[in-house]
Amino acid sequence: MTTDHRRWLRVVALLSFVLLLCAFGRHVNWRDAASAMRGADVRLLVIALVYNQLSLALKGVRWWVFLRPLGVRSLSLVLRATFAGASLNNLVVAQGGEGARVFLVSRAAGVSSARVAGALALERVLDAVSYMTLLTGATLMLGIPDALLRWRTAACVALVLAVLALTALGIATRRTGIARATAPFELAGGRVRSYLRRFVASVAETGSRARLAMAMALSLCAWALQVATY
């Protein structure tokens, strides 16, 4: 891609973002929002903003933990992509910002999008597990409504299964390696086979026990900051 093409691509992306922002703004009741902000505690708003940004930054670092073995060394690149993806998620449907995260890192780092997406898949799984951990802990330690208490058993079972699955992934990655992990996709055809093989290979390559443990710790901190924000 030439320099001119990249420049035009950035212009189109910027214009698209502005249009999405305008479309989003049409559905906001700005009068009520301004009234709420005038009556808010500025210090608490600033603290909540800092907590929220720190939480998002930790999520970027968590993704970077899985991306480093794939050759993505720049933490600043991953953080920029994470913040950009989070911004787009507020404007588009179906978590479209996640696809933008993959595209930005893949293009800038020169790494296959399938491998970047594999690292993102692991990151999102850890996000869900850490969320279930906090939710399960809340049902056990805090006084919460009966409507949520009825889900305590289901949440505990889901959490145990998720932890067992991650543990199995860490053990399988250590013992079997990438070749056996990608074997089920050898029968697929053409580009699909190649893409799936790279996707699964990135999961197998990055899903070590040490990285999973580190990412889990980052996830719990990120969700704790989200709780503090609210």
Tab-separated table of N, CA and C in Angstrom, residues 72-142:
chain	number	residue	atom	x	y	z
A	72	VAL	N	4.715	-9.011	18.465
A	72	VAL	CA	4.226	-7.645	18.691
A	72	VAL	C	4.861	-7.142	19.978
A	73	ARG	N	5.922	-6.371	19.855
A	73	ARG	CA	6.690	-5.922	21.019
A	73	ARG	C	6.247	-4.563	21.545
A	74	SER	N	5.578	-3.780	20.725
A	74	SER	CA	5.242	-2.405	21.102
A	74	SER	C	3.997	-2.360	21.990
A	75	LEU	N	4.198	-2.016	23.260
A	75	LEU	CA	3.064	-1.875	24.171
A	75	LEU	C	2.220	-0.662	23.807
A	76	SER	N	2.868	0.410	23.367
A	76	SER	CA	2.120	1.618	23.012
A	76	SER	C	1.167	1.361	21.847
A	77	LEU	N	1.602	0.550	20.872
A	77	LEU	CA	0.731	0.199	19.750
A	77	LEU	C	-0.505	-0.551	20.245
A	78	VAL	N	-0.302	-1.531	21.122
A	78	VAL	CA	-1.424	-2.324	21.634
A	78	VAL	C	-2.369	-1.451	22.461
A	79	LEU	N	-1.819	-0.537	23.250
A	79	LEU	CA	-2.665	0.352	24.049
A	79	LEU	C	-3.481	1.282	23.161
A	80	ARG	N	-2.858	1.823	22.110
A	80	ARG	CA	-3.596	2.698	21.196
A	80	ARG	C	-4.728	1.935	20.519
A	81	ALA	N	-4.450	0.718	20.093
A	81	ALA	CA	-5.485	-0.090	19.447
A	81	ALA	C	-6.607	-0.423	20.425
A	82	THR	N	-6.254	-0.691	21.684
A	82	THR	CA	-7.265	-1.016	22.696
A	82	THR	C	-8.184	0.163	22.957
A	83	PHE	N	-7.626	1.345	23.101
A	83	PHE	CA	-8.442	2.537	23.342
A	83	PHE	C	-9.295	2.868	22.115
A	84	ALA	N	-8.714	2.694	20.921
A	84	ALA	CA	-9.485	2.952	19.703
A	84	ALA	C	-10.638	1.964	19.578
A	85	GLY	N	-10.378	0.697	19.863
A	85	GLY	CA	-11.436	-0.311	19.794
A	85	GLY	C	-12.540	-0.056	20.796
A	86	ALA	N	-12.167	0.364	22.014
A	86	ALA	CA	-13.174	0.671	23.022
A	86	ALA	C	-14.040	1.853	22.599
A	87	SER	N	-13.427	2.837	21.960
A	87	SER	CA	-14.198	3.990	21.477
A	87	SER	C	-15.197	3.560	20.411
A	88	LEU	N	-14.752	2.711	19.482
A	88	LEU	CA	-15.648	2.249	18.419
A	88	LEU	C	-16.767	1.370	18.971
A	89	ASN	N	-16.488	0.610	20.022
A	89	ASN	CA	-17.531	-0.240	20.612
A	89	ASN	C	-18.702	0.580	21.141
A	90	ASN	N	-18.446	1.837	21.478
A	90	ASN	CA	-19.520	2.717	21.948
A	90	ASN	C	-20.371	3.263	20.810
A	91	LEU	N	-19.884	3.097	19.564
A	91	LEU	CA	-20.560	3.718	18.424
A	91	LEU	C	-21.131	2.714	17.431
A	92	VAL	N	-20.596	1.487	17.410
A	92	VAL	CA	-21.051	0.510	16.425
A	92	VAL	C	-21.626	-0.706	17.141
A	93	VAL	N	-22.373	-1.500	16.392
A	93	VAL	CA	-23.027	-2.668	16.972
A	93	VAL	C	-22.102	-3.875	16.928
A	94	ALA	N	-22.472	-4.911	17.699
A	94	ALA	CA	-21.810	-6.217	17.667
A	94	ALA	C	-20.314	-6.134	17.971
A	95	GLN	N	-19.932	-5.234	18.886
A	95	GLN	CA	-18.525	-5.131	19.293
A	95	GLN	C	-17.591	-4.975	18.089
A	96	GLY	N	-17.983	-4.097	17.179
A	96	GLY	CA	-17.177	-3.898	15.978
A	96	GLY	C	-15.784	-3.367	16.262
A	97	GLY	N	-15.596	-2.753	17.429
A	97	GLY	CA	-14.288	-2.242	17.780
A	97	GLY	C	-13.245	-3.330	17.956
A	98	GLU	N	-13.689	-4.556	18.280
A	98	GLU	CA	-12.740	-5.655	18.442
A	98	GLU	C	-12.067	-5.981	17.107
A	99	GLY	N	-12.847	-5.957	16.039
A	99	GLY	CA	-12.263	-6.173	14.718
A	99	GLY	C	-11.274	-5.079	14.355
A	100	ALA	N	-11.591	-3.846	14.762
A	100	ALA	CA	-10.677	-2.733	14.495
A	100	ALA	C	-9.366	-2.920	15.250
A	101	ARG	N	-9.434	-3.450	16.464
A	101	ARG	CA	-8.220	-3.713	17.245
A	101	ARG	C	-7.307	-4.686	16.497
A	102	VAL	N	-7.896	-5.745	16.005
A	102	VAL	CA	-7.117	-6.742	15.274
A	102	VAL	C	-6.498	-6.124	14.030
A	103	PHE	N	-7.276	-5.365	13.285
A	103	PHE	CA	-6.806	-4.758	12.040
A	103	PHE	C	-5.640	-3.800	12.304
A	104	LEU	N	-5.783	-2.940	13.322
A	104	LEU	CA	-4.751	-1.941	13.602
A	104	LEU	C	-3.431	-2.589	13.997
A	105	VAL	N	-3.480	-3.570	14.887
A	105	VAL	CA	-2.246	-4.213	15.348
A	105	VAL	C	-1.633	-5.052	14.229
A	106	SER	N	-2.471	-5.767	13.493
A	106	SER	CA	-1.965	-6.611	12.411
A	106	SER	C	-1.249	-5.783	11.358
A	107	ARG	N	-1.848	-4.660	10.971
A	107	ARG	CA	-1.250	-3.804	9.939
A	107	ARG	C	0.043	-3.174	10.426
A	108	ALA	N	0.007	-2.627	11.650
A	108	ALA	CA	1.160	-1.877	12.143
A	108	ALA	C	2.338	-2.786	12.472
A	109	ALA	N	2.065	-3.985	12.992
A	109	ALA	CA	3.137	-4.884	13.419
A	109	ALA	C	3.551	-5.869	12.339
A	110	GLY	N	2.764	-5.967	11.263
A	110	GLY	CA	3.090	-6.903	10.200
A	110	GLY	C	2.912	-8.359	10.603
A	111	VAL	N	1.949	-8.615	11.490
A	111	VAL	CA	1.651	-9.963	11.966
A	111	VAL	C	0.311	-10.388	11.391
A	112	SER	N	0.183	-11.665	11.053
A	112	SER	CA	-1.058	-12.184	10.482
A	112	SER	C	-2.254	-11.847	11.367
A	113	SER	N	-3.350	-11.418	10.749
A	113	SER	CA	-4.550	-11.084	11.509
A	113	SER	C	-5.107	-12.303	12.230
A	114	ALA	N	-4.891	-13.497	11.681
A	114	ALA	CA	-5.361	-14.712	12.339
A	114	ALA	C	-4.647	-14.915	13.666
A	115	ARG	N	-3.356	-14.634	13.707
A	115	ARG	CA	-2.593	-14.789	14.943
A	115	ARG	C	-2.973	-13.719	15.955
A	116	VAL	N	-3.171	-12.495	15.485
A	116	VAL	CA	-3.605	-11.417	16.381
A	116	VAL	C	-4.992	-11.715	16.940
A	117	ALA	N	-5.884	-12.244	16.083
A	117	ALA	CA	-7.230	-12.598	16.535
A	117	ALA	C	-7.202	-13.735	17.552
A	118	GLY	N	-6.265	-14.680	17.386
A	118	GLY	CA	-6.129	-15.763	18.350
A	118	GLY	C	-5.745	-15.235	19.722
A	119	ALA	N	-4.821	-14.277	19.761
A	119	ALA	CA	-4.437	-13.656	21.033
A	119	ALA	C	-5.607	-12.887	21.632
A	120	LEU	N	-6.394	-12.232	20.767
A	120	LEU	CA	-7.562	-11.503	21.249
A	120	LEU	C	-8.608	-12.457	21.829
A	121	ALA	N	-8.769	-13.615	21.200
A	121	ALA	CA	-9.734	-14.595	21.708
A	121	ALA	C	-9.362	-15.039	23.119
A	122	LEU	N	-8.075	-15.307	23.348
A	122	LEU	CA	-7.630	-15.671	24.691
A	122	LEU	C	-7.880	-14.538	25.682
A	123	GLU	N	-7.600	-13.315	25.243
A	123	GLU	CA	-7.802	-12.152	26.103
A	123	GLU	C	-9.259	-11.997	26.506
A	124	ARG	N	-10.170	-12.226	25.576
A	124	ARG	CA	-11.590	-12.092	25.862
A	124	ARG	C	-12.076	-13.212	26.782
A	125	VAL	N	-11.520	-14.419	26.623
A	125	VAL	CA	-11.886	-15.524	27.520
A	125	VAL	C	-11.466	-15.196	28.948
A	126	LEU	N	-10.248	-14.674	29.122
A	126	LEU	CA	-9.791	-14.288	30.460
A	126	LEU	C	-10.656	-13.184	31.042
A	127	ASP	N	-11.134	-12.283	30.189
A	127	ASP	CA	-12.019	-11.216	30.638
A	127	ASP	C	-13.312	-11.797	31.212
A	128	ALA	N	-13.883	-12.779	30.523
A	128	ALA	CA	-15.116	-13.401	30.987
A	128	ALA	C	-14.894	-14.186	32.279
A	129	VAL	N	-13.766	-14.896	32.376
A	129	VAL	CA	-13.479	-15.686	33.581
A	129	VAL	C	-13.303	-14.774	34.796
A	130	SER	N	-12.566	-13.680	34.632
A	130	SER	CA	-12.367	-12.762	35.751
A	130	SER	C	-13.683	-12.110	36.169
A	131	TYR	N	-14.542	-11.817	35.182
A	131	TYR	CA	-15.860	-11.257	35.509
A	131	TYR	C	-16.680	-12.254	36.328
A	132	MET	N	-16.664	-13.523	35.921
A	132	MET	CA	-17.402	-14.540	36.664
A	132	MET	C	-16.826	-14.733	38.062
A	133	THR	N	-15.502	-14.563	38.188
A	133	THR	CA	-14.874	-14.675	39.505
A	133	THR	C	-15.389	-13.602	40.454
A	134	LEU	N	-15.431	-12.362	39.975
A	134	LEU	CA	-15.937	-11.276	40.820
A	134	LEU	C	-17.426	-11.440	41.101
A	135	LEU	N	-18.179	-11.883	40.100
A	135	LEU	CA	-19.620	-12.071	40.296
A	135	LEU	C	-19.885	-13.165	41.318
A	136	THR	N	-19.155	-14.275	41.214
A	136	THR	CA	-19.326	-15.373	42.164
A	136	THR	C	-18.922	-14.934	43.567
A	137	GLY	N	-17.823	-14.194	43.664
A	137	GLY	CA	-17.401	-13.696	44.972
A	137	GLY	C	-18.420	-12.765	45.586
A	138	ALA	N	-19.054	-11.946	44.754
A	138	ALA	CA	-20.070	-11.020	45.261
A	138	ALA	C	-21.278	-11.766	45.811
A	139	THR	N	-21.695	-12.831	45.139
A	139	THR	CA	-22.854	-13.595	45.618
A	139	THR	C	-22.550	-14.319	46.928
A	140	LEU	N	-21.267	-14.604	47.184
A	140	LEU	CA	-20.895	-15.325	48.403
A	140	LEU	C	-20.632	-14.401	49.588
A	141	MET	N	-20.193	-13.172	49.303
A	141	MET	CA	-19.743	-12.296	50.393
A	141	MET	C	-20.637	-11.090	50.641
A	142	LEU	N	-21.410	-10.673	49.641
A	142	LEU	CA	-22.188	-9.450	49.784
A	142	LEU	C	-23.680	-9.743	49.835
